[in-house]
Coordinates of C-alpha atoms and ligand atoms in Angstrom, one line a residue:
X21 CA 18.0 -29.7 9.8
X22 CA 15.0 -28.9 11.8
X23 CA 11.9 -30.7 11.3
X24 CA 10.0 -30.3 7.8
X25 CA 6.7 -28.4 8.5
X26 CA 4.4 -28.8 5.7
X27 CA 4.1 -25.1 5.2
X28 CA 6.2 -22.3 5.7
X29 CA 5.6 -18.7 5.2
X30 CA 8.4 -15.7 5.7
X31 CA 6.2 -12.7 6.7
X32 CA 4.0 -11.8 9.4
X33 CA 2.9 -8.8 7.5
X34 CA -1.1 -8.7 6.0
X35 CA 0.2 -11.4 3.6
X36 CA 1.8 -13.9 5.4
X37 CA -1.1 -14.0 8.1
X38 CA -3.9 -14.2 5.8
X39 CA -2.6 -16.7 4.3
X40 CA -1.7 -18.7 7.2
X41 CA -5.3 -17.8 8.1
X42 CA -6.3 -19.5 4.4
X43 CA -4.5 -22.5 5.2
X44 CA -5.4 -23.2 8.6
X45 CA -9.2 -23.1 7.7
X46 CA -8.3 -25.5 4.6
X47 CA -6.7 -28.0 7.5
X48 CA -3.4 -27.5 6.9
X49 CA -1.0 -25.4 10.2
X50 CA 1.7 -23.2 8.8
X51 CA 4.5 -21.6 10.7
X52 CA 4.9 -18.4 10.1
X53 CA 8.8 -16.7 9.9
X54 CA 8.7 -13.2 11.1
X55 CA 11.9 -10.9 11.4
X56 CA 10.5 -8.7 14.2
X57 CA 9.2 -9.1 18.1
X58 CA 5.7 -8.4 17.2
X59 CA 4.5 -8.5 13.7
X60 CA 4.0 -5.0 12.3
X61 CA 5.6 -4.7 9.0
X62 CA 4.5 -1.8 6.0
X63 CA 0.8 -3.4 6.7
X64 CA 1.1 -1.2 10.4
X65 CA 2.6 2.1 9.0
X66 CA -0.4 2.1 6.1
X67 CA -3.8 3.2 6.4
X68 CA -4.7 -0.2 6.7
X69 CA -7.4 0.6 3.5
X70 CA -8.4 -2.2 1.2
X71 CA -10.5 -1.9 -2.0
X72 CA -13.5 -4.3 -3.2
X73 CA -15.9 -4.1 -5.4
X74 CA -19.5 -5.5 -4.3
X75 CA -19.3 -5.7 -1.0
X76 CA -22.5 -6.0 1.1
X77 CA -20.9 -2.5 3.0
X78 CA -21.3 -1.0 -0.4
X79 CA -24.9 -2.4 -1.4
X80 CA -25.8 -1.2 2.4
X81 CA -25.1 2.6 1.2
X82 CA -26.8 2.0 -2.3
X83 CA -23.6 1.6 -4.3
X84 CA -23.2 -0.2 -7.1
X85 CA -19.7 -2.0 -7.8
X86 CA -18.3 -4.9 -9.5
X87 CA -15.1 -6.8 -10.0
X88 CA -15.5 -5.8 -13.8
X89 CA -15.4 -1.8 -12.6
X90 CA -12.3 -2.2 -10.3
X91 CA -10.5 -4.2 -13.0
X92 CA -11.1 -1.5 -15.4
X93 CA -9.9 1.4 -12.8
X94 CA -6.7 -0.3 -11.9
X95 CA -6.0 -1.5 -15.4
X96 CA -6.2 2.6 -16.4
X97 CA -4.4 4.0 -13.9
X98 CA -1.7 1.0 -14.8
X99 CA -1.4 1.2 -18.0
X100 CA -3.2 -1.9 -19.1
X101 CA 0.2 -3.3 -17.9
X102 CA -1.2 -5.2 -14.7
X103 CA -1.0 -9.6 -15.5
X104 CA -4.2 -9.9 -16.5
X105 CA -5.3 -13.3 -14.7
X106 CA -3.5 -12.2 -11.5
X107 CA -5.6 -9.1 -11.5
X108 CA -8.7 -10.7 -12.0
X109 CA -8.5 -13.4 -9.7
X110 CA -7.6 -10.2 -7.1
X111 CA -10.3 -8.2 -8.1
X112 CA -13.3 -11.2 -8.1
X113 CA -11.6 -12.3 -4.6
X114 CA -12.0 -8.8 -3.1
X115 CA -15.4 -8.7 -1.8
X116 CA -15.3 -12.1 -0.1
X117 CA -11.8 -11.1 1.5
X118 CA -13.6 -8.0 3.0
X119 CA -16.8 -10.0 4.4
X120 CA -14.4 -13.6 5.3
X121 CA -12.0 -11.1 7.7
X122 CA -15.4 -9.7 8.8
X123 CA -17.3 -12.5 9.9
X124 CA -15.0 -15.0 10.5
X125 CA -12.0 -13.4 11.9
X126 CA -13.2 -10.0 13.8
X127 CA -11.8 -7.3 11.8
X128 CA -15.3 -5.3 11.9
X129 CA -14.7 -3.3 8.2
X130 CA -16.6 -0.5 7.3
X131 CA -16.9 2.0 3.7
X132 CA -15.4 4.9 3.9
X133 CA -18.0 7.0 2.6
X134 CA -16.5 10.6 3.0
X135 CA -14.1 10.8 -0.1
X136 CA -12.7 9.0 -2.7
X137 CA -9.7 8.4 -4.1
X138 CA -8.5 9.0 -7.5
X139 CA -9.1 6.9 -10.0
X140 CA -11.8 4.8 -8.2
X141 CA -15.0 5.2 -10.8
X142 CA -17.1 4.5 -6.6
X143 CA -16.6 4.9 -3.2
X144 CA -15.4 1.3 -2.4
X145 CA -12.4 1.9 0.1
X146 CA -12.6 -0.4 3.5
X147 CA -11.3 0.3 6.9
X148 CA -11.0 -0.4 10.4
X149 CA -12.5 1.9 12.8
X150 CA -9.1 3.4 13.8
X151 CA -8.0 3.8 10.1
X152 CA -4.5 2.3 10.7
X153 CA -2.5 -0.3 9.8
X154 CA -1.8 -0.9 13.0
X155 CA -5.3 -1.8 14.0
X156 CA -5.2 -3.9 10.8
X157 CA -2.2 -6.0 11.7
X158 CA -2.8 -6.5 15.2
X159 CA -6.5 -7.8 14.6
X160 CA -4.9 -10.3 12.0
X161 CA -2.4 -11.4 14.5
X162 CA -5.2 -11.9 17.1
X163 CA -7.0 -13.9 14.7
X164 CA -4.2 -16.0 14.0
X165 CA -3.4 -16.3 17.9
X166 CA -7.0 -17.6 18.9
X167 CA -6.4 -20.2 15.5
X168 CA -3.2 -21.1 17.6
X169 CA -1.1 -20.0 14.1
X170 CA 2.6 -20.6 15.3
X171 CA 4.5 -17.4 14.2
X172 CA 8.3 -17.9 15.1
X173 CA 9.2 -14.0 15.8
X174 CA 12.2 -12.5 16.0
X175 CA 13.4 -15.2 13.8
X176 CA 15.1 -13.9 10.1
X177 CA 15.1 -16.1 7.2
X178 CA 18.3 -15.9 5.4
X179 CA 17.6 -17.9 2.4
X180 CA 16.0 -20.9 1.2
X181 CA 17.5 -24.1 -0.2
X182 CA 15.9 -26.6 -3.1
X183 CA 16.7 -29.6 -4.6
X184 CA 17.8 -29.7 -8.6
X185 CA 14.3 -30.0 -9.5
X186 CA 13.9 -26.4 -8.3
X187 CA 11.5 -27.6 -5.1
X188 CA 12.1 -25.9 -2.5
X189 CA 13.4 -28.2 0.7
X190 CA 13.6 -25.1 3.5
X191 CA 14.6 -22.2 4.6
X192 CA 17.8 -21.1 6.7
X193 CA 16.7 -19.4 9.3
X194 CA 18.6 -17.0 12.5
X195 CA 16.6 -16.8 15.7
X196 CA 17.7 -14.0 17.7
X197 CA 20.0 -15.6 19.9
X198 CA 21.9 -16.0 17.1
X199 CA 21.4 -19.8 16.3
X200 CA 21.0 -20.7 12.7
X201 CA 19.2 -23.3 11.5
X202 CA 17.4 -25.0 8.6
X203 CA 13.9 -25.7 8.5
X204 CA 12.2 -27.8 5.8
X205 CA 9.1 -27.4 4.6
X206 CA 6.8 -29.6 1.6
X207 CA 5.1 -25.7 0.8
X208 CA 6.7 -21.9 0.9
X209 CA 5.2 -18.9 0.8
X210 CA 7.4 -16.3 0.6
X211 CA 5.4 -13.1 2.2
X212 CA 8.2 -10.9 3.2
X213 CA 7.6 -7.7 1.0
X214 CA 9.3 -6.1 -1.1
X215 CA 12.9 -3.8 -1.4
X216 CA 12.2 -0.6 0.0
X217 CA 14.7 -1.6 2.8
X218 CA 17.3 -2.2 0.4
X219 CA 18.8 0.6 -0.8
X220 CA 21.1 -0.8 -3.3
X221 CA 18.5 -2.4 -4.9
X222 CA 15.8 0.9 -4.9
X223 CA 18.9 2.6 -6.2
X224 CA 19.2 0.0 -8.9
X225 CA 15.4 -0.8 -9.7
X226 CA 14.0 3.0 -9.0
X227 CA 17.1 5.2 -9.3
X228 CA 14.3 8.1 -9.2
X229 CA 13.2 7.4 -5.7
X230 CA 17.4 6.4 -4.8
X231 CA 17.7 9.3 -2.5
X232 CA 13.9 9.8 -1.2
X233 CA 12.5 9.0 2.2
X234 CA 11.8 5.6 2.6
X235 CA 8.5 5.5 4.6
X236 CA 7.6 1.7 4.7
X237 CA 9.2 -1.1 6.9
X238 CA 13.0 -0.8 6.9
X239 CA 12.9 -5.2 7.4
X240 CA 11.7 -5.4 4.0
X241 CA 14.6 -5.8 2.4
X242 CA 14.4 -7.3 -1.2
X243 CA 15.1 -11.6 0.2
X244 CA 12.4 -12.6 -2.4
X245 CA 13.3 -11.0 -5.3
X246 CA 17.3 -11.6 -4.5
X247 CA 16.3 -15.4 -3.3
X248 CA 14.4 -15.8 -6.7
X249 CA 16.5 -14.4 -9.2
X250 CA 19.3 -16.6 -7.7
X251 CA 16.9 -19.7 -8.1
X252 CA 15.8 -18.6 -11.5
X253 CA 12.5 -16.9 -11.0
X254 CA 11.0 -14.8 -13.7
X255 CA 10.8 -11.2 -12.1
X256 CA 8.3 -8.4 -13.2
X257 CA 7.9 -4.6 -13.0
X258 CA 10.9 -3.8 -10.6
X259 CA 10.6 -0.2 -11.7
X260 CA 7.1 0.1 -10.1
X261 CA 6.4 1.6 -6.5
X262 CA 4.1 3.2 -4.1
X263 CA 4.9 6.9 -3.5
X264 CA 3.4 9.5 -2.1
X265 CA 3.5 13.2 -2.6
X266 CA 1.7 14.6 1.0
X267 CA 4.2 13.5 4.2
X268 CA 4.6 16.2 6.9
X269 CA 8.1 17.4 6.8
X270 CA 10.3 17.3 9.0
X271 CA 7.6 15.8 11.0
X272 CA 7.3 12.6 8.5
X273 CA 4.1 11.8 9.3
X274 CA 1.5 10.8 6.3
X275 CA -1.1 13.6 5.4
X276 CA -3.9 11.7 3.7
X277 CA -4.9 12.7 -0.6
X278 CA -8.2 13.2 1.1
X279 CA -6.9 17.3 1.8
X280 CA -5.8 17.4 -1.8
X281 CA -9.5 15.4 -2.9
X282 CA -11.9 17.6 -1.0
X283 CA -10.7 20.8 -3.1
X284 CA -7.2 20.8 -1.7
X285 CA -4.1 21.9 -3.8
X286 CA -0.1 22.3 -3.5
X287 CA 1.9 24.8 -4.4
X288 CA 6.1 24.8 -4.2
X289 CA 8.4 27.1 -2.0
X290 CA 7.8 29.4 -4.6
X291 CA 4.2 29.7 -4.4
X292 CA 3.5 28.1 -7.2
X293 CA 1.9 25.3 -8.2
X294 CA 3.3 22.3 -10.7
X295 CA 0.7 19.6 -12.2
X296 CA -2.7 18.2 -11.5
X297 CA -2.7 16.8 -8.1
X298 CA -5.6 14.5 -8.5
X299 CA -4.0 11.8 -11.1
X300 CA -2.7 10.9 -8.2
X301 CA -0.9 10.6 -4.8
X302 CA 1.8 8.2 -6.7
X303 CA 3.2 9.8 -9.5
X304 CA 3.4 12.9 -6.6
X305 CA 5.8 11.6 -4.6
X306 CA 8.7 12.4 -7.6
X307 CA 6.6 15.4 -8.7
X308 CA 7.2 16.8 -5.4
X309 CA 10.4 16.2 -5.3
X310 CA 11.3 17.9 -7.9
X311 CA 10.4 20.7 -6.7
X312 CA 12.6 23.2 -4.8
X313 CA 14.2 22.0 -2.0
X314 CA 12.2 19.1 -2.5
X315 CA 9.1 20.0 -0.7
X316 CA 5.5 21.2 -1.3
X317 CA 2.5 22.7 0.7
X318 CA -0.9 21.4 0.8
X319 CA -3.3 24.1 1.0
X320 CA -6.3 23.2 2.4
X321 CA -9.3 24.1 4.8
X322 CA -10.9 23.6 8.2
X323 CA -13.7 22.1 6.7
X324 CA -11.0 19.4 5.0
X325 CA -9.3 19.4 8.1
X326 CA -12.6 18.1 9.7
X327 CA -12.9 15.1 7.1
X328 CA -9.1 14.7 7.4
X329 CA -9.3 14.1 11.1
X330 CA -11.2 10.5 10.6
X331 CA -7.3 9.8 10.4
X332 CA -4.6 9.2 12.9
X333 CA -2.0 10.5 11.3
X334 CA -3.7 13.7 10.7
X335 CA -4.4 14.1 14.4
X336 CA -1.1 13.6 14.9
X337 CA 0.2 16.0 12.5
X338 CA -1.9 18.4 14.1
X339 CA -0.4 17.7 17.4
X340 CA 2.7 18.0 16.3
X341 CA 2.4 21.5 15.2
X342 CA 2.6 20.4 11.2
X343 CA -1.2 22.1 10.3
X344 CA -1.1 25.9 9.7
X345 CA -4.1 27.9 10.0
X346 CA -4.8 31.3 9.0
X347 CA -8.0 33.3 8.3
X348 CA -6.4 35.3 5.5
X349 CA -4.2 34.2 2.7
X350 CA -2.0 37.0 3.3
X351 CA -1.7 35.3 6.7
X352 CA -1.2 31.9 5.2
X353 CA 1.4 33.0 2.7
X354 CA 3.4 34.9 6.0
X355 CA 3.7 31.6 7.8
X356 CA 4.3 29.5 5.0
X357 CA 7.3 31.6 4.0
X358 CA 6.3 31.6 0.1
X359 CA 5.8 35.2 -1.9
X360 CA 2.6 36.2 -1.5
X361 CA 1.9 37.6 -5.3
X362 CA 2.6 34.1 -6.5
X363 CA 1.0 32.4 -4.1
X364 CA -2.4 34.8 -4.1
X365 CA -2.2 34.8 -7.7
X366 CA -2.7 30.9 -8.0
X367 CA -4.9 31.4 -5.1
X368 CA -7.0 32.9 -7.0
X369 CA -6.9 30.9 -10.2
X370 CA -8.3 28.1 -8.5
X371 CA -10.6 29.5 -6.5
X372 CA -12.0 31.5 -9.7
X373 CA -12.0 28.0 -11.9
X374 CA -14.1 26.3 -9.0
X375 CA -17.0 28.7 -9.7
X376 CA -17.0 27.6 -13.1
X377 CA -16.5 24.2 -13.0
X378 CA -13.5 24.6 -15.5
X379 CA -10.3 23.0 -15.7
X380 CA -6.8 24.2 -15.1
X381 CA -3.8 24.9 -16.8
X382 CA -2.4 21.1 -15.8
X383 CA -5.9 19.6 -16.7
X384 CA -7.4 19.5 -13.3
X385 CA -11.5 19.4 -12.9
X386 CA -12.1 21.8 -10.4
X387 CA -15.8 21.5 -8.6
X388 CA -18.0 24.6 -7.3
X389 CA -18.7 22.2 -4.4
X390 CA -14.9 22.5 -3.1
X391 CA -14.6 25.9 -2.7
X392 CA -12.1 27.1 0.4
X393 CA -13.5 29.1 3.1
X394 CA -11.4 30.5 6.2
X395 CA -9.9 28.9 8.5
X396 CA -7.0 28.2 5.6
X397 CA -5.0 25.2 6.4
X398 CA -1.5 24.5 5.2
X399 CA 1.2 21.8 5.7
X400 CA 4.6 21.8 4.0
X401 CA 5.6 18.0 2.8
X402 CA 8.0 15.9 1.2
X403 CA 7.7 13.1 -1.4
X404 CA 8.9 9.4 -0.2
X405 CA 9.0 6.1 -1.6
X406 CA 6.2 3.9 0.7
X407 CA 6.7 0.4 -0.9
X408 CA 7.8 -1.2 -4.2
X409 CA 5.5 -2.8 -6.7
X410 CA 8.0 -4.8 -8.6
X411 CA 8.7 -8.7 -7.6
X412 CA 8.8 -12.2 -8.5
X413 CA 6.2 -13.0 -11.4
X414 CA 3.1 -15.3 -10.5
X415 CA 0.4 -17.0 -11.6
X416 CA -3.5 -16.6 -10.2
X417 CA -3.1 -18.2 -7.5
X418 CA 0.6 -16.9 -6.1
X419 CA 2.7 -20.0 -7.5
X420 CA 5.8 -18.5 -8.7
X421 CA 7.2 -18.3 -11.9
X422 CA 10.2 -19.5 -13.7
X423 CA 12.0 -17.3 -16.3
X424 CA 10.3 -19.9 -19.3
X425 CA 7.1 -18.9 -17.5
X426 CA 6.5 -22.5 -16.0
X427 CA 5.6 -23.1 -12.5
X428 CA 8.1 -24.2 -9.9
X429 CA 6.5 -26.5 -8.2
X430 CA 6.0 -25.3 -4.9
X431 CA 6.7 -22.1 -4.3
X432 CA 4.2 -19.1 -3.8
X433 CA 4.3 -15.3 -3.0
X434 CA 2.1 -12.9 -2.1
X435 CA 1.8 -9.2 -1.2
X436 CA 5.3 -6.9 -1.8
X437 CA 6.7 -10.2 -2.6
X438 CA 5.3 -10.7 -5.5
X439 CA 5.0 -8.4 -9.0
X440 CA 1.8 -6.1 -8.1
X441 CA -0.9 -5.1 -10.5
X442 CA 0.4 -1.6 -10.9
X443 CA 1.9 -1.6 -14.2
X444 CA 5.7 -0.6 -14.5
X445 CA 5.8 3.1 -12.8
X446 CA 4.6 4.8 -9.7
X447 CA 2.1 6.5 -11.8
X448 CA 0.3 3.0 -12.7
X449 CA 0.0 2.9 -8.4
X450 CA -4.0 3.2 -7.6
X451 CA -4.9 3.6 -4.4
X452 CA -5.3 0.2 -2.1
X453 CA -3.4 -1.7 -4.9
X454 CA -0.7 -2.8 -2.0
X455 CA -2.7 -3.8 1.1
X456 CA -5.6 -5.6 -2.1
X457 CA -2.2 -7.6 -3.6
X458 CA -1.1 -8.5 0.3
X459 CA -4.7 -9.8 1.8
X460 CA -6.4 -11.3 -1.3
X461 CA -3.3 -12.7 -2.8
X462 CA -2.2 -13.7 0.9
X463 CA -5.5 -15.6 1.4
X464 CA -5.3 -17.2 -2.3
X465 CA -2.0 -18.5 -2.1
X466 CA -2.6 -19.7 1.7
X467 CA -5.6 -21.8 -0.2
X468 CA -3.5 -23.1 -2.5
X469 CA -0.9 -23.6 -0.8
X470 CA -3.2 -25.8 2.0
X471 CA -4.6 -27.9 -1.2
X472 CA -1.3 -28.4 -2.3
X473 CA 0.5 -30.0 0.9
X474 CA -3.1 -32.0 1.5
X475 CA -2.8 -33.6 -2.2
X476 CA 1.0 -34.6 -1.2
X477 CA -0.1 -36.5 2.0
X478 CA -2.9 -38.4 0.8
Ligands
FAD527 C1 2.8 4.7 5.0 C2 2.2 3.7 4.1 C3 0.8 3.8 3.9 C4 0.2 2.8 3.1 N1 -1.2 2.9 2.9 C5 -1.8 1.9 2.2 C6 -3.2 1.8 2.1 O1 -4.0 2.6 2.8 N2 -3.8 0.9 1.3 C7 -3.0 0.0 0.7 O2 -3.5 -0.9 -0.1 N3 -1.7 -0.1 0.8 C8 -1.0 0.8 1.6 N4 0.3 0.8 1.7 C9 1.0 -0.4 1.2 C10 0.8 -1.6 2.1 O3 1.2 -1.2 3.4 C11 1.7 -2.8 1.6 O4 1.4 -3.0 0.2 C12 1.3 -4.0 2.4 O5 1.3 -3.8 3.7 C13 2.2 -5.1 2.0 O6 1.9 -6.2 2.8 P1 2.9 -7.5 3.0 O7 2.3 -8.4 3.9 O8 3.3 -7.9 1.6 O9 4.3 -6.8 3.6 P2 4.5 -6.3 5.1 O10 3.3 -5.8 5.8 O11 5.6 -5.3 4.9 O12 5.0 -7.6 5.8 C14 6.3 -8.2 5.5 C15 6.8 -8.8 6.7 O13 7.9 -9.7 6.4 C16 8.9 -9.6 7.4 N5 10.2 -10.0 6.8 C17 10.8 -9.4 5.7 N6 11.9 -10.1 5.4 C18 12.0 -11.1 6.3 C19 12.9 -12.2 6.5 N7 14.0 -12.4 5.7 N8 12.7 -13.1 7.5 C20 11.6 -12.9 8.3 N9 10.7 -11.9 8.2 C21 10.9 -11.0 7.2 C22 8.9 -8.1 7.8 O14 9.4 -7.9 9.1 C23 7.4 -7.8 7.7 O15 6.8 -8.0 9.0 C24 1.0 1.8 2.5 C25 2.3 1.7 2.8 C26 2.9 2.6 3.6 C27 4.4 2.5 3.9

């Protein structure tokens, strides 16, 4: 067996690196497993936006926020089914997350301040300049590089082992020459997402989703919950996932809620549209789906398109030929390919029910201020499953549970590992619930992971 490092963590995504971040600042060097040549993960396909409530980026543009309010906004859209202590230790550890990766670590966060996504009562979304993930991961891996973090890459864990007492000795690992080995460790923190990759298990915990795109990282593929329900690990809300109801298709790139926020709406092939967008871009994702041929348009303007642009993606959809225009909704409804009574006829509807500030058939508030003016701007999209919710139960601090609801005694999870805070459905899914669950858990359970391993060696 290799040598036992005092702290392991399988993951290189936004969990596994702030905690390794955590823990090296606590004193303690943890070596980080990563499947992959460079560290990427579901952290670099998202938009790399993390919620908190009182940051001094909020204060700055006069807005007032508290843990309280995003405990009460994730808590509705969930449900009230989110672990309470979990979620409040998330929410409380938010704004420091945002200002620690900040000023100690380089990642220069700002507010995004030109929407807002549902459900959040204020604007209190962060982001990097680029709005990617990718920016996100790769500043979090710089970090950890100038810390000298050790993260073994291309290097796949393929199980961990424990002793009767349910501690957890090490992890088998394959490097990717092909030699296996074990490593031990005194500490795990098991960081390596959730089972989007897995499609037996999406088919088996989400049989909705069973035959939808999968959009996140196709390496996540379900170790923690399979390794902890092996080893006896209480797990919680498999049924819950990410979705999203607005990807380019067959492009498959991500068109951000923000078209469908600004006064946006979708119709179907048929013209028609199906529910009230704006509960949210979750719920969407099988909404959509449902729909003929699976696929919906988002019907939009320049004006959106201008706010939509702050985005990567939607540069790149727009370069890809994705984005119609048209300065006519006769035109529109031509290159769309959807009947033209139908489509002019909700058109209309919505348009009318702006101008009085009404709401619609599906319960939608419609606002004067988000009225559509030519250019008209459609895109025709799918719904996909982006990552799962469901995982291995924890405490506040990421130490894991076992099915009696006691603590095993050293093993944590963080991010996709772990059960999020987004009830038991996509529709408990508010926006920034995954990347909030993989940095402030990630940091938490790198801290007490650190404390842990430093009380063993004194
Ligand atoms: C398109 C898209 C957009 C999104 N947008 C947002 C957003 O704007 N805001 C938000 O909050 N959330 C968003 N999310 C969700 C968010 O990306 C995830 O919740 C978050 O990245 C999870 O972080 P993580 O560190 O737990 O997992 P990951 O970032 O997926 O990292 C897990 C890592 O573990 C590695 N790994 C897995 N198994 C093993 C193994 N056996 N051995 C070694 N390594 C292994 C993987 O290679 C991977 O690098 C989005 C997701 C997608 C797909």
């Amino acid at each position: 067996m290799g040598r036992a490092g005092p702290l392991l963590i399988v993951g290189a995504g936004a969990a596994g690196i702030c905690g390794a971040l955590a823990a090296k600042e606590a004193g303690v060097d943890a070596v980080v497993i990563e499947r992959d040549a460079v560290p990427g993960g579901s952290t670099a396909l998202s938009t790399g936006l993390i919620p908190a409530a009182g940051t001094r980026f909020q204060r700055a543009k006069g807005i007032a926020d508290s843990p309280e309010c995003l405990v009460a906004d994730i808590q509705r859209k969930a449900n009230d089914d989110a672990a309470p202590a979990v979620l409040e230790s998330v929410a409380r550890g938010a704004a420091s997350l945002i200002e620690w990766l900040t000023d100690y670590h380089a990642l220069p966060f700002e507010l995004v301040d030109s929407f807002n996504y549902p459900g959040h009562c204020v604007l209190r979304m962060h982001g990097l300049p680029s709005r990617t993930g990718r920016e996100l991961i790769d500043r979090l891996r710089h970090a950890a590089e100038r810390l000298g973090i050790v993260i073994l890459t291309e290097c796949v864990a393929e199980g961990l082992f424990a002793d009767r007492d349910e501690r957890v000795r090490g992890v088998e690992i394959v490097r990717g020459d092909g030699i296996r080995e074990r490593i031990g460790c005194e500490t795990l923190i098991l960081a390596c997402s959730g089972y989007g990759g897995n499609s037996e298990l999406v088919r088996r915990f989400i049989p909705e989703m069973a035959d939808a795109l999968y959009f996140g990282h196709p390496g996540n593929r379900g170790d923690a919950v399979v390794w902890g329900e092996a080893l006896g690990a209480k797990l919680a809300h498999l049924g819950a996932y990410q979705g999203h109801g607005s990807v380019a298709t067959p492009h498959n790139i991500l068109i951000t809620w923000a078209v469908i926020m600004q006064g946006g709406f979708q119709v179907n092939a048929r013209g028609r549209r199906f529910c009230d967008e704006t509960r949210g871009y979750s719920e969407q994702a099988a909404e959509v789906l449902r729909q003929p041929d699976g696929i919906a348009w988002d019907v939009f303007d320049a004006q959106i398109a201008g706010v939509a642009r702050q985005f990567e993606d939607f540069q790149a959809a727009e370069r890809a030929g994705a984005i119609l225009t048209a300065e006519t909704i006769g035109e529109l409804a031509a290159a769309m390919h959807v009947p033209l009574d139908d489509f002019a006829n909700e058109w209309h509807t919505v348009e009318t029910l702006k101008t009085r500030e009404a709401v619609d058939r599906f319960g939608r508030q419609l606002a004067p201020d988000q009225r559509l003016r030519a250019p008209f701007c459609a895109v025709k999209v799918t719904g996909a499953l982006f990552h799962t919710q469901g995982g291995l139960a924890i405490d506040n601090k990421g130490r894991v549970k076992r099915k009696d609801g006691t603590l095993f005694p050293n093993l944590f999870a963080a991010g996709g590992a772990a059960a999020g805070i987004s009830g038991t459905s996509a529709a408990g899914y508010l926006s920034g619930n995954g990347l909030l669950t993989a940095t402030v858990l990630g940091r938490l359970t790198g801290q007490a992971a650190a404390a842990l391993v430093l009380r063993r060696s004194t």
